[in-house]
Coordinates of C-alpha atoms and ligand atoms in Angstrom, one line a residue:
M1 CA -55.2 12.9 -39.3
N2 CA -57.9 10.4 -38.5
R3 CA -61.6 11.4 -38.6
T4 CA -63.0 11.8 -35.1
Y5 CA -66.6 11.3 -33.8
Q6 CA -68.1 12.7 -30.6
T7 CA -70.4 9.7 -30.0
L8 CA -70.2 6.0 -30.6
R9 CA -73.5 4.1 -30.7
L10 CA -73.7 0.3 -30.4
I11 CA -76.4 -1.5 -32.3
L12 CA -76.9 -5.2 -31.3
G13 CA -77.9 -7.9 -33.7
D14 CA -81.5 -7.9 -32.5
Q15 CA -81.8 -4.1 -32.5
L16 CA -82.3 -3.6 -36.3
N17 CA -85.0 -1.0 -35.8
S18 CA -84.9 1.5 -38.6
Q19 CA -87.7 3.5 -37.0
H20 CA -85.7 4.2 -33.9
S21 CA -85.4 7.9 -33.0
W22 CA -81.6 7.7 -33.1
L23 CA -82.0 7.4 -36.9
N24 CA -84.4 10.3 -37.5
S25 CA -81.7 12.4 -38.8
V26 CA -78.1 12.1 -39.9
D27 CA -75.5 13.4 -37.4
E28 CA -71.9 13.5 -38.7
G29 CA -70.6 13.4 -35.2
V30 CA -72.2 10.0 -34.5
L31 CA -70.6 6.7 -35.5
Y32 CA -72.7 3.6 -35.4
V33 CA -71.1 0.2 -34.8
L34 CA -72.4 -3.3 -35.4
M35 CA -70.3 -6.4 -34.8
E36 CA -70.3 -10.1 -35.5
I37 CA -68.4 -11.6 -32.6
R38 CA -67.6 -15.2 -31.7
P39 CA -69.0 -15.3 -28.1
E40 CA -72.5 -14.4 -29.4
S41 CA -72.4 -17.4 -31.6
L42 CA -71.1 -19.8 -28.9
Y43 CA -73.2 -19.4 -25.7
V44 CA -75.3 -22.2 -27.2
T45 CA -75.0 -24.0 -30.5
H46 CA -77.2 -22.2 -32.8
H47 CA -79.0 -23.3 -36.0
I48 CA -77.1 -22.3 -39.1
Q49 CA -80.1 -20.4 -40.4
K50 CA -80.3 -18.4 -37.2
I51 CA -76.6 -17.4 -37.5
I52 CA -77.0 -16.5 -41.1
G53 CA -80.3 -14.8 -40.6
I54 CA -78.9 -12.5 -37.9
F55 CA -75.6 -11.8 -39.7
G56 CA -77.5 -11.3 -43.0
A57 CA -80.0 -8.9 -41.5
M58 CA -77.3 -7.0 -39.6
R59 CA -75.3 -6.5 -42.8
Q60 CA -78.3 -5.3 -44.7
F61 CA -79.2 -2.9 -41.9
A62 CA -75.6 -1.5 -41.8
S63 CA -75.8 -1.0 -45.6
E64 CA -79.1 0.9 -45.3
L65 CA -77.7 3.2 -42.6
K66 CA -74.7 3.9 -44.8
A67 CA -76.9 4.6 -47.8
Q68 CA -78.8 7.1 -45.7
G69 CA -75.6 8.9 -44.8
H70 CA -75.0 7.6 -41.3
P71 CA -71.3 6.9 -40.4
V72 CA -71.1 3.2 -39.7
V73 CA -68.4 0.7 -38.8
Y74 CA -69.3 -2.9 -39.5
V75 CA -67.0 -5.5 -37.9
E76 CA -67.4 -8.8 -39.9
I77 CA -66.7 -12.2 -38.3
D78 CA -63.5 -12.7 -40.2
A79 CA -62.2 -9.1 -40.1
A80 CA -58.6 -8.8 -39.1
E81 CA -59.3 -6.1 -36.5
N82 CA -62.1 -8.1 -34.9
Q83 CA -61.2 -8.8 -31.3
H84 CA -64.3 -10.9 -30.7
S85 CA -65.4 -9.1 -27.6
F86 CA -67.8 -6.2 -27.3
E87 CA -65.6 -4.5 -24.8
N88 CA -62.3 -4.7 -26.7
N89 CA -63.8 -3.7 -30.0
L90 CA -65.6 -0.8 -28.4
N91 CA -62.4 0.3 -26.6
Q92 CA -60.5 0.1 -29.9
L93 CA -63.0 2.3 -31.7
I94 CA -63.3 4.8 -28.9
A95 CA -59.5 5.3 -28.9
Q96 CA -59.2 5.3 -32.7
Y97 CA -61.9 7.9 -33.2
Q98 CA -61.3 9.9 -30.0
V99 CA -64.9 9.4 -29.0
T100 CA -66.2 11.3 -26.0
K101 CA -69.5 9.6 -25.4
F102 CA -70.7 5.9 -25.7
E103 CA -74.4 5.1 -26.2
Y104 CA -76.4 1.9 -26.4
Q105 CA -80.0 0.7 -26.6
L106 CA -81.2 -1.3 -23.6
P107 CA -80.6 -4.9 -24.5
D108 CA -83.4 -7.5 -24.1
E109 CA -81.1 -10.1 -22.6
Y110 CA -80.1 -10.1 -19.0
R111 CA -76.6 -11.3 -19.8
L112 CA -75.9 -8.4 -22.2
D113 CA -77.6 -5.9 -20.0
A114 CA -75.2 -6.8 -17.2
L115 CA -72.2 -6.9 -19.6
L116 CA -72.9 -3.4 -21.0
K117 CA -73.6 -2.0 -17.5
E118 CA -70.3 -3.3 -16.3
Y119 CA -68.5 -2.1 -19.4
T120 CA -69.8 1.5 -18.9
Q121 CA -68.3 1.4 -15.4
T122 CA -64.9 1.0 -16.9
L123 CA -65.2 4.0 -19.2
S124 CA -63.6 7.3 -18.6
I125 CA -65.9 9.0 -21.2
G126 CA -69.6 9.8 -20.8
Y127 CA -72.2 7.1 -21.6
A128 CA -76.0 6.7 -21.9
A129 CA -78.4 3.8 -22.3
V130 CA -81.6 4.6 -24.2
D131 CA -84.9 2.6 -24.8
S132 CA -85.0 0.3 -27.8
E133 CA -88.4 1.8 -28.5
H134 CA -89.7 -1.6 -29.5
F135 CA -92.1 -3.0 -26.9
F136 CA -95.5 -1.8 -25.7
T137 CA -94.3 -2.1 -22.2
K138 CA -91.3 -1.1 -20.2
R139 CA -89.2 -3.8 -18.5
E140 CA -90.8 -3.2 -15.1
D141 CA -94.4 -2.6 -16.1
L142 CA -95.6 -6.2 -15.5
T143 CA -94.2 -6.2 -12.0
T144 CA -96.0 -2.9 -11.3
F145 CA -99.3 -4.2 -12.8
F146 CA -99.3 -7.4 -10.6
Q147 CA -97.9 -5.7 -7.5
H148 CA -101.0 -6.0 -5.3
K149 CA -102.6 -8.9 -7.0
K150 CA -102.7 -12.5 -5.6
T151 CA -102.1 -14.3 -8.9
I152 CA -100.3 -13.4 -12.1
V153 CA -102.8 -14.1 -14.9
M154 CA -102.0 -13.3 -18.5
E155 CA -105.6 -12.6 -19.4
N156 CA -105.9 -9.7 -16.9
F157 CA -102.7 -8.1 -18.2
Y158 CA -103.9 -8.6 -21.8
R159 CA -107.2 -6.8 -21.1
S160 CA -105.4 -3.9 -19.6
M161 CA -103.2 -3.7 -22.7
R162 CA -106.2 -3.7 -24.9
R163 CA -107.7 -0.8 -23.0
K164 CA -104.5 1.1 -22.6
H165 CA -103.6 1.0 -26.3
H166 CA -107.2 1.0 -27.5
I167 CA -106.8 -2.1 -29.6
L168 CA -110.0 -4.0 -30.6
M169 CA -112.1 -1.7 -28.5
D170 CA -115.4 0.0 -29.2
K171 CA -115.3 2.8 -26.7
D172 CA -114.7 1.0 -23.4
K173 CA -116.0 -2.4 -24.5
P174 CA -114.1 -5.2 -26.3
T175 CA -115.0 -5.3 -30.0
G176 CA -117.5 -8.1 -30.6
G177 CA -118.5 -8.1 -27.0
K178 CA -116.0 -10.7 -25.7
W179 CA -112.3 -10.2 -24.7
N180 CA -111.2 -13.7 -25.8
Y181 CA -112.3 -16.0 -28.6
D182 CA -110.1 -18.9 -27.8
Q183 CA -113.0 -21.3 -27.5
A184 CA -114.0 -20.6 -31.1
N185 CA -110.6 -21.6 -32.4
R186 CA -108.5 -24.8 -31.9
K187 CA -109.8 -26.9 -34.8
K188 CA -108.0 -29.8 -36.4
L189 CA -107.2 -29.4 -40.1
P190 CA -110.0 -31.0 -42.1
K191 CA -109.1 -34.0 -44.3
K192 CA -109.6 -32.3 -47.6
H193 CA -108.3 -28.8 -47.0
A194 CA -106.9 -26.5 -49.6
M195 CA -103.9 -25.3 -47.5
A196 CA -102.2 -22.0 -48.5
T197 CA -98.5 -22.4 -49.3
P198 CA -96.1 -20.4 -47.2
F199 CA -94.5 -17.4 -48.8
L200 CA -90.7 -18.0 -48.8
F201 CA -87.9 -15.7 -49.8
E202 CA -85.1 -17.0 -52.0
H203 CA -81.9 -15.3 -50.9
D204 CA -78.5 -16.4 -51.9
V205 CA -76.5 -16.2 -48.7
T206 CA -73.6 -18.3 -49.8
A207 CA -71.0 -15.5 -49.0
I208 CA -72.1 -15.3 -45.4
Y209 CA -72.3 -19.1 -45.1
E210 CA -68.7 -19.4 -46.4
A211 CA -67.6 -16.8 -43.8
V212 CA -69.3 -18.7 -41.0
K213 CA -67.7 -21.9 -42.1
A214 CA -64.3 -20.3 -42.4
A215 CA -64.7 -18.9 -38.9
E216 CA -65.4 -22.4 -37.7
L217 CA -68.5 -21.4 -35.8
P218 CA -70.3 -24.5 -34.5
Y219 CA -73.9 -24.9 -35.7
I220 CA -76.8 -27.3 -36.0
G221 CA -79.4 -27.8 -38.6
T222 CA -79.3 -27.6 -42.4
I223 CA -79.4 -24.8 -45.0
D224 CA -79.6 -24.4 -48.7
S225 CA -77.5 -21.2 -49.0
S226 CA -78.9 -20.4 -52.4
Y227 CA -82.4 -20.5 -51.1
F228 CA -82.6 -18.7 -47.7
I229 CA -86.3 -18.3 -46.8
W230 CA -86.4 -15.7 -44.0
P231 CA -86.7 -11.9 -44.4
L232 CA -83.5 -10.0 -44.1
N233 CA -84.7 -6.4 -44.0
R234 CA -87.7 -4.3 -43.1
Q235 CA -89.1 -4.2 -46.6
E236 CA -89.1 -7.9 -46.8
A237 CA -90.6 -8.2 -43.3
L238 CA -93.4 -5.9 -44.4
V239 CA -94.0 -8.2 -47.5
L240 CA -94.3 -11.2 -45.1
L241 CA -96.7 -9.3 -42.9
N242 CA -98.9 -8.2 -45.8
D243 CA -99.0 -11.7 -47.2
F244 CA -99.9 -13.1 -43.7
I245 CA -102.8 -10.5 -43.3
D246 CA -104.0 -11.2 -46.8
R247 CA -103.9 -15.0 -47.1
L248 CA -103.4 -16.5 -43.6
L249 CA -105.1 -14.3 -41.0
P250 CA -108.6 -15.2 -42.2
T251 CA -108.0 -18.7 -40.9
F252 CA -105.3 -18.1 -38.3
G253 CA -107.2 -18.7 -35.1
L254 CA -109.3 -21.5 -36.4
Y255 CA -106.2 -23.8 -37.0
Q256 CA -103.8 -22.2 -34.6
D257 CA -103.5 -25.4 -32.6
A258 CA -103.6 -27.8 -35.5
M259 CA -100.6 -29.9 -36.6
H260 CA -100.1 -31.7 -39.9
S261 CA -97.3 -33.8 -41.4
D262 CA -97.6 -32.1 -44.9
Y263 CA -97.5 -28.5 -43.6
W264 CA -94.8 -27.1 -41.4
S265 CA -96.2 -23.7 -40.7
L266 CA -99.9 -23.9 -41.5
Y267 CA -101.6 -20.5 -41.0
H268 CA -98.9 -19.2 -38.6
S269 CA -97.3 -15.8 -39.5
R270 CA -93.6 -16.8 -39.2
L271 CA -93.1 -13.1 -38.2
S272 CA -91.3 -13.9 -35.0
F273 CA -87.8 -13.6 -36.4
A274 CA -88.5 -10.2 -38.1
L275 CA -90.3 -9.1 -34.9
N276 CA -87.6 -10.2 -32.4
V277 CA -84.8 -8.5 -34.4
K278 CA -87.0 -5.5 -34.5
M279 CA -87.4 -5.1 -38.2
L280 CA -91.1 -4.7 -37.4
H281 CA -92.8 -2.9 -34.5
P282 CA -95.4 -5.0 -32.6
L283 CA -97.9 -2.0 -32.8
E284 CA -97.8 -2.0 -36.6
I285 CA -98.5 -5.7 -36.8
V286 CA -101.4 -5.4 -34.3
Q287 CA -102.8 -2.4 -36.2
A288 CA -102.5 -4.2 -39.5
A289 CA -104.5 -7.1 -38.2
E290 CA -107.1 -4.8 -36.6
T291 CA -107.5 -2.7 -39.8
A292 CA -107.8 -5.8 -41.9
Y293 CA -110.5 -7.1 -39.6
R294 CA -112.4 -3.8 -39.7
Q295 CA -112.2 -3.4 -43.5
S296 CA -112.7 -7.0 -44.6
D297 CA -115.6 -9.4 -44.3
R298 CA -113.2 -12.3 -44.8
I299 CA -111.7 -11.8 -41.3
D300 CA -113.9 -12.5 -38.3
I301 CA -113.3 -11.3 -34.8
A302 CA -112.1 -14.7 -33.5
Q303 CA -109.2 -14.7 -36.0
A304 CA -108.2 -11.1 -35.4
E305 CA -108.4 -11.3 -31.6
G306 CA -106.7 -14.7 -31.6
F307 CA -103.7 -13.3 -33.4
I308 CA -103.5 -9.9 -31.6
R309 CA -103.6 -11.7 -28.2
Q310 CA -100.4 -13.5 -29.1
I311 CA -98.5 -10.2 -29.7
L312 CA -100.2 -7.7 -27.4
G313 CA -100.8 -10.3 -24.7
W314 CA -98.4 -13.2 -24.6
R315 CA -95.3 -11.6 -26.1
E316 CA -95.4 -8.6 -23.7
F317 CA -96.4 -10.8 -20.7
I318 CA -93.5 -13.2 -21.3
R319 CA -91.1 -10.3 -21.5
G320 CA -92.5 -8.9 -18.3
I321 CA -92.0 -12.2 -16.5
Y322 CA -88.4 -12.4 -17.7
W323 CA -87.5 -9.0 -16.3
K324 CA -89.5 -9.6 -13.1
E325 CA -87.9 -13.0 -12.4
M326 CA -84.4 -12.9 -13.7
P327 CA -81.7 -13.9 -12.9
H328 CA -82.9 -16.6 -10.5
Y329 CA -85.5 -17.8 -13.1
Q330 CA -82.9 -19.5 -15.3
T331 CA -82.0 -21.9 -12.4
L332 CA -85.6 -22.9 -11.4
N333 CA -86.3 -26.6 -11.5
M334 CA -89.4 -27.1 -9.4
L335 CA -90.0 -30.7 -10.6
K336 CA -86.3 -31.6 -10.1
A337 CA -86.0 -32.9 -13.7
K338 CA -82.6 -34.2 -14.4
R339 CA -82.5 -36.6 -17.4
P340 CA -80.3 -35.7 -20.3
L341 CA -81.9 -34.7 -23.6
P342 CA -82.0 -37.8 -25.9
A343 CA -79.8 -37.7 -29.0
Y344 CA -82.7 -37.7 -31.4
F345 CA -83.3 -34.1 -30.5
W346 CA -80.3 -33.4 -32.7
T347 CA -81.2 -35.8 -35.6
G348 CA -84.9 -36.4 -35.5
R349 CA -84.2 -40.2 -35.7
T350 CA -87.0 -41.6 -33.5
K351 CA -89.9 -43.9 -34.1
M352 CA -92.4 -41.4 -32.6
H353 CA -93.8 -39.7 -35.6
C354 CA -94.9 -36.6 -33.9
M355 CA -91.4 -36.0 -32.4
R356 CA -89.7 -36.9 -35.7
Q357 CA -91.8 -34.5 -37.6
S358 CA -91.4 -31.6 -35.1
I359 CA -87.6 -32.1 -34.7
Q360 CA -86.8 -32.7 -38.4
Q361 CA -88.7 -29.6 -39.5
S362 CA -86.9 -27.6 -36.8
L363 CA -83.6 -28.8 -38.2
S364 CA -84.7 -28.0 -41.8
Y365 CA -86.3 -24.7 -41.2
S366 CA -85.2 -23.5 -37.8
Y367 CA -88.9 -23.2 -37.1
A368 CA -91.7 -25.1 -35.4
H369 CA -95.0 -23.5 -34.6
H370 CA -96.3 -23.0 -31.1
I371 CA -98.2 -26.2 -30.6
Q372 CA -95.3 -28.3 -31.9
R373 CA -93.0 -26.6 -29.4
L374 CA -95.4 -26.8 -26.5
M375 CA -97.4 -30.0 -27.0
I376 CA -94.9 -32.2 -28.8
T377 CA -91.2 -31.6 -28.0
G378 CA -92.0 -29.6 -24.8
N379 CA -94.6 -32.1 -23.7
F380 CA -92.2 -35.0 -24.2
C381 CA -89.5 -33.3 -22.1
L382 CA -91.9 -32.5 -19.4
L383 CA -93.3 -36.0 -19.2
T384 CA -89.8 -37.6 -19.3
G385 CA -88.3 -35.2 -16.8
I386 CA -85.5 -33.7 -18.9
N387 CA -83.2 -31.3 -17.2
P388 CA -84.7 -27.8 -18.0
S389 CA -81.3 -26.3 -18.6
E390 CA -80.7 -28.8 -21.4
V391 CA -84.2 -28.1 -22.7
D392 CA -83.5 -24.4 -22.7
Q393 CA -80.3 -24.8 -24.6
W394 CA -82.0 -26.8 -27.3
Y395 CA -84.8 -24.3 -27.8
L396 CA -82.4 -21.3 -27.6
G397 CA -80.2 -22.8 -30.2
I398 CA -82.5 -24.3 -32.7
Y399 CA -85.1 -21.6 -33.4
I400 CA -84.5 -18.6 -35.6
D401 CA -86.6 -16.5 -33.3
A402 CA -85.0 -17.7 -30.1
F403 CA -83.7 -14.9 -27.8
E404 CA -83.4 -15.6 -24.1
W405 CA -86.0 -13.1 -23.0
V406 CA -88.7 -14.9 -24.9
E407 CA -87.3 -18.4 -25.0
L408 CA -86.7 -18.9 -21.3
P409 CA -90.1 -18.1 -19.8
N410 CA -91.8 -20.1 -22.6
T411 CA -89.5 -23.1 -22.2
R412 CA -88.7 -23.3 -18.5
G413 CA -92.0 -21.8 -17.5
M414 CA -94.9 -22.5 -19.9
S415 CA -93.6 -25.8 -21.2
Q416 CA -91.6 -27.4 -18.4
Y417 CA -93.4 -26.0 -15.3
A418 CA -89.9 -25.6 -13.8
D419 CA -91.0 -22.2 -12.4
G420 CA -93.7 -23.8 -10.3
G421 CA -96.5 -22.1 -12.1
I422 CA -95.4 -18.5 -12.6
V423 CA -96.3 -18.6 -16.3
A424 CA -98.7 -21.5 -16.6
T425 CA -101.5 -22.3 -14.2
K426 CA -101.0 -26.0 -14.8
P427 CA -98.4 -28.2 -16.6
Y428 CA -99.0 -28.6 -20.4
G429 CA -98.8 -32.4 -20.3
A430 CA -100.8 -34.5 -22.7
S431 CA -101.2 -38.1 -24.0
A432 CA -101.7 -39.3 -27.5
N433 CA -105.4 -38.4 -27.2
Y434 CA -104.6 -34.7 -27.6
I435 CA -101.9 -35.2 -30.2
D436 CA -104.3 -37.3 -32.3
K437 CA -107.1 -34.8 -31.9
M438 CA -105.0 -32.0 -33.2
S439 CA -102.9 -33.7 -35.9
N440 CA -102.6 -36.5 -38.4
Y441 CA -99.3 -37.7 -36.8
C442 CA -100.7 -40.8 -35.1
Q443 CA -102.2 -42.2 -38.3
S444 CA -98.7 -43.2 -39.6
C445 CA -96.8 -43.9 -36.4
Y446 CA -94.9 -47.0 -35.3
Y447 CA -96.6 -46.7 -32.0
H448 CA -100.3 -47.3 -31.3
K449 CA -102.1 -44.2 -30.1
K450 CA -104.8 -46.1 -28.2
E451 CA -102.5 -48.4 -26.2
K452 CA -101.3 -47.5 -22.8
Y453 CA -99.0 -50.4 -22.3
G454 CA -97.4 -53.1 -24.4
E455 CA -94.5 -53.1 -26.7
R456 CA -95.8 -50.7 -29.3
S457 CA -98.0 -48.6 -27.0
C458 CA -97.7 -44.8 -27.5
P459 CA -95.0 -43.6 -25.1
F460 CA -96.9 -40.4 -24.4
N461 CA -99.8 -42.4 -22.9
S462 CA -97.9 -44.2 -20.1
L463 CA -95.5 -41.4 -19.6
Y464 CA -98.4 -39.0 -19.1
W465 CA -99.7 -41.0 -16.2
H466 CA -96.3 -41.7 -14.8
F467 CA -95.6 -37.9 -14.7
L468 CA -98.9 -37.2 -12.9
K469 CA -98.3 -40.0 -10.5
R470 CA -94.8 -39.1 -9.6
H471 CA -95.7 -35.4 -9.1
Q472 CA -99.0 -36.1 -7.4
S473 CA -98.1 -34.1 -4.3
N474 CA -97.4 -31.0 -6.5
F475 CA -100.6 -31.1 -8.5
I476 CA -103.4 -32.9 -6.6
K477 CA -104.6 -29.7 -5.0
N478 CA -104.5 -27.8 -8.3
P479 CA -108.2 -27.2 -9.0
R480 CA -107.5 -27.5 -12.8
M481 CA -106.1 -31.0 -12.3
S482 CA -108.1 -32.8 -9.7
M483 CA -110.4 -34.2 -12.3
I484 CA -107.5 -35.9 -14.1
Y485 CA -106.5 -37.6 -10.9
R486 CA -110.1 -38.8 -10.5
V487 CA -109.8 -40.4 -13.9
W488 CA -106.6 -42.1 -12.8
N489 CA -108.3 -43.4 -9.7
K490 CA -111.0 -45.1 -11.8
Y491 CA -108.4 -47.3 -13.6
A492 CA -108.2 -50.9 -12.2
Q493 CA -105.2 -51.3 -10.0
E494 CA -103.8 -53.9 -12.3
D495 CA -104.0 -51.5 -15.3
Q496 CA -102.4 -48.7 -13.2
Q497 CA -99.5 -51.0 -12.5
L498 CA -99.0 -52.1 -16.1
I499 CA -99.1 -48.4 -17.2
L500 CA -96.5 -47.4 -14.7
E501 CA -94.3 -50.3 -15.5
Q502 CA -94.5 -49.5 -19.2
A503 CA -93.5 -45.9 -18.5
S504 CA -90.6 -47.0 -16.4
K505 CA -89.4 -49.2 -19.3
Y506 CA -89.6 -46.2 -21.6
L507 CA -87.9 -44.0 -19.2
N508 CA -85.0 -46.4 -18.8
N509 CA -84.7 -46.7 -22.6
L510 CA -85.4 -43.1 -23.7
E511 CA -82.7 -43.2 -26.4
Q512 CA -84.4 -46.1 -28.1
L513 CA -87.9 -44.6 -28.5
Ligands
FAD601 P1 -97.7 -17.0 -34.8 O1 -98.4 -18.2 -34.3 O2 -98.0 -16.5 -36.1 O3 -97.9 -15.9 -33.7 C1 -97.7 -14.5 -33.9 C2 -96.7 -13.9 -33.0 O4 -97.2 -14.0 -31.6 C3 -95.4 -14.6 -32.9 O5 -94.6 -14.2 -34.0 C4 -94.8 -14.2 -31.6 O6 -94.2 -12.9 -31.7 C5 -96.1 -14.0 -30.7 N1 -96.3 -15.1 -29.8 C6 -97.1 -16.1 -29.9 N2 -97.0 -16.9 -28.8 C7 -96.1 -16.4 -28.0 C8 -95.5 -16.7 -26.8 N3 -95.9 -17.8 -26.1 N4 -94.5 -15.9 -26.3 C9 -94.1 -14.9 -27.0 N5 -94.6 -14.5 -28.2 C10 -95.6 -15.2 -28.7 N6 -91.2 -17.3 -29.4 C11 -90.2 -16.6 -29.8 O7 -90.4 -15.6 -30.4 N7 -88.9 -17.0 -29.5 C12 -88.7 -18.2 -28.8 O8 -87.5 -18.5 -28.6 C13 -89.8 -19.0 -28.4 N8 -89.5 -20.1 -27.8 C14 -90.6 -20.9 -27.4 C15 -90.4 -22.1 -26.7 C16 -91.4 -22.9 -26.3 C17 -91.2 -24.1 -25.5 C18 -92.7 -22.5 -26.6 C19 -93.9 -23.3 -26.2 C20 -93.0 -21.3 -27.3 C21 -91.9 -20.5 -27.7 N9 -92.1 -19.3 -28.4 C22 -91.1 -18.5 -28.7 C23 -93.5 -18.8 -28.6 C24 -94.1 -19.2 -30.0 O9 -94.0 -20.6 -30.1 C25 -93.4 -18.5 -31.2 O10 -93.4 -17.1 -31.0 C26 -94.1 -18.8 -32.5 O11 -94.1 -20.2 -32.7 C27 -93.4 -18.1 -33.6 O12 -94.0 -18.4 -34.8 P2 -94.9 -17.4 -35.6 O13 -94.3 -16.1 -35.8 O14 -95.4 -18.1 -36.8 O15 -96.1 -17.2 -34.6
SF4_602 FE1 -96.8 -39.4 -31.2 FE2 -97.9 -41.5 -29.9 FE3 -99.2 -40.4 -31.9 FE4 -97.0 -41.8 -32.3 S1 -98.9 -42.6 -31.5 S2 -97.5 -39.8 -33.3 S3 -95.7 -41.3 -30.5 S4 -98.7 -39.4 -30.0

């Protein structure tokens, strides 16, 4: 006779949380299931390193659970019994093992949340959904926090999080006397700078790569399958965290907004993948940064606060916006942007050096840091009016850390202003002036950073003004933007016309830039 289990527990590919209370003790009556199914690889075209990273980490997680004595079923992408549907695979296991209760952890993605809710309605056995025990906040906390407030401002939420979790606080005062040290950061990388090299893993993932190819899963990007650089289990994620704290945190905030053609991740932590698949808990990262700051003279408050704000503030805020605004959020297009994404987003073949660099490294590493995402590719899509759904799909597919709950408000909201200002108080549009200030890209570009019109004028310059002009009615009353419009009004009419004509030429020839 077949073995039977009372309970079947589903673990999704981004729920690899070995500290979850489910796993505190081994229960012989509980069967865990993890599955690699085609639809999860098809809803957008993912980067090959993202597919391999998730499958690889899931497989290692399942092996660890088995080694601890937990009963586990792991359904591989090419398994004969795999029906490539959560529902069908679960039904099959429930029948096979005569399961009487189904349990799952609350998914972070709206689509999966709806799918699992619907699925449980079809069951004739008991079921329960439990917390994933990952975030500082519950889904609805942000909505409650801003319930009676006129505006939704991240900084207010962040301060409340600092107080509530007693992070970087001395009694009831912020450590160092200030809540936010952003002004002390934002430096360009100096010319002669001894840059720390990124710590990379060297996994051989050829077996998974072959399985993905055999299953004919579509993908973008490149991979060296004998040299996979991302962490695949909690121990490795902790190594990456410790390396970041030790070597990169002392300079994190200072060069947080800098970009450089020789360095693809600079002082960024590259912890987002490990964090988003829940190998690490955000609290342990934040505590590690605070402890390092308190114990070491090498880390000043501006670096520690700058880093902690990203995780305790931005990450939780973004998640709160997602659950507050979904599902209509994914359809918002306040600026009515409708151009298709140019082909060079998939190849990096463009004369714009900043774009080439940001896209090519995304294709090579499945990673770009925040300022490349926001102020290069995102900025370009904003200024040129690319359809936000196409922008979303690109970001959701290409980055190893991209899961809809965090990708969508960052892309559609922060970067494309398609939400009309729910996430950002003003659009993050910028000309070559900003890009040149924060990077070395313009120094070796086909285009001329100072020119606003003319054959080799930097596209960002004329497109910037064209964007502001065509959306004037949306932004002129925004107090953070009125000064920019005053600058525009100081241009001679003839110059204004030449700039706008240049932008129109570029907009009509986007593929050729
Ligand atoms: P670090 O610079 O080292 O920052 C530390 C951590 O802070 C990150 O790992 C991340 O967990 C958190 N963080 C920082 N900024 C944000 C933010 N704006 N929102 C949420 N968390 C933040 N982040 C994702 O995790 N997944 C995405 O799909 C994603 N898409 C983005 C799309 C756009 C257009 C933009 C502008 C930003 C996006 N971000 C996304 C946020 C941010 O760019 C990445 O979290 C960061 O680049 C990851 O690299 P890192 O771990 O080296 O970050
Ligand atoms: Fe980018 Fe313009 Fe600078 Fe070239 S000149 S790198 S296109 S900002």
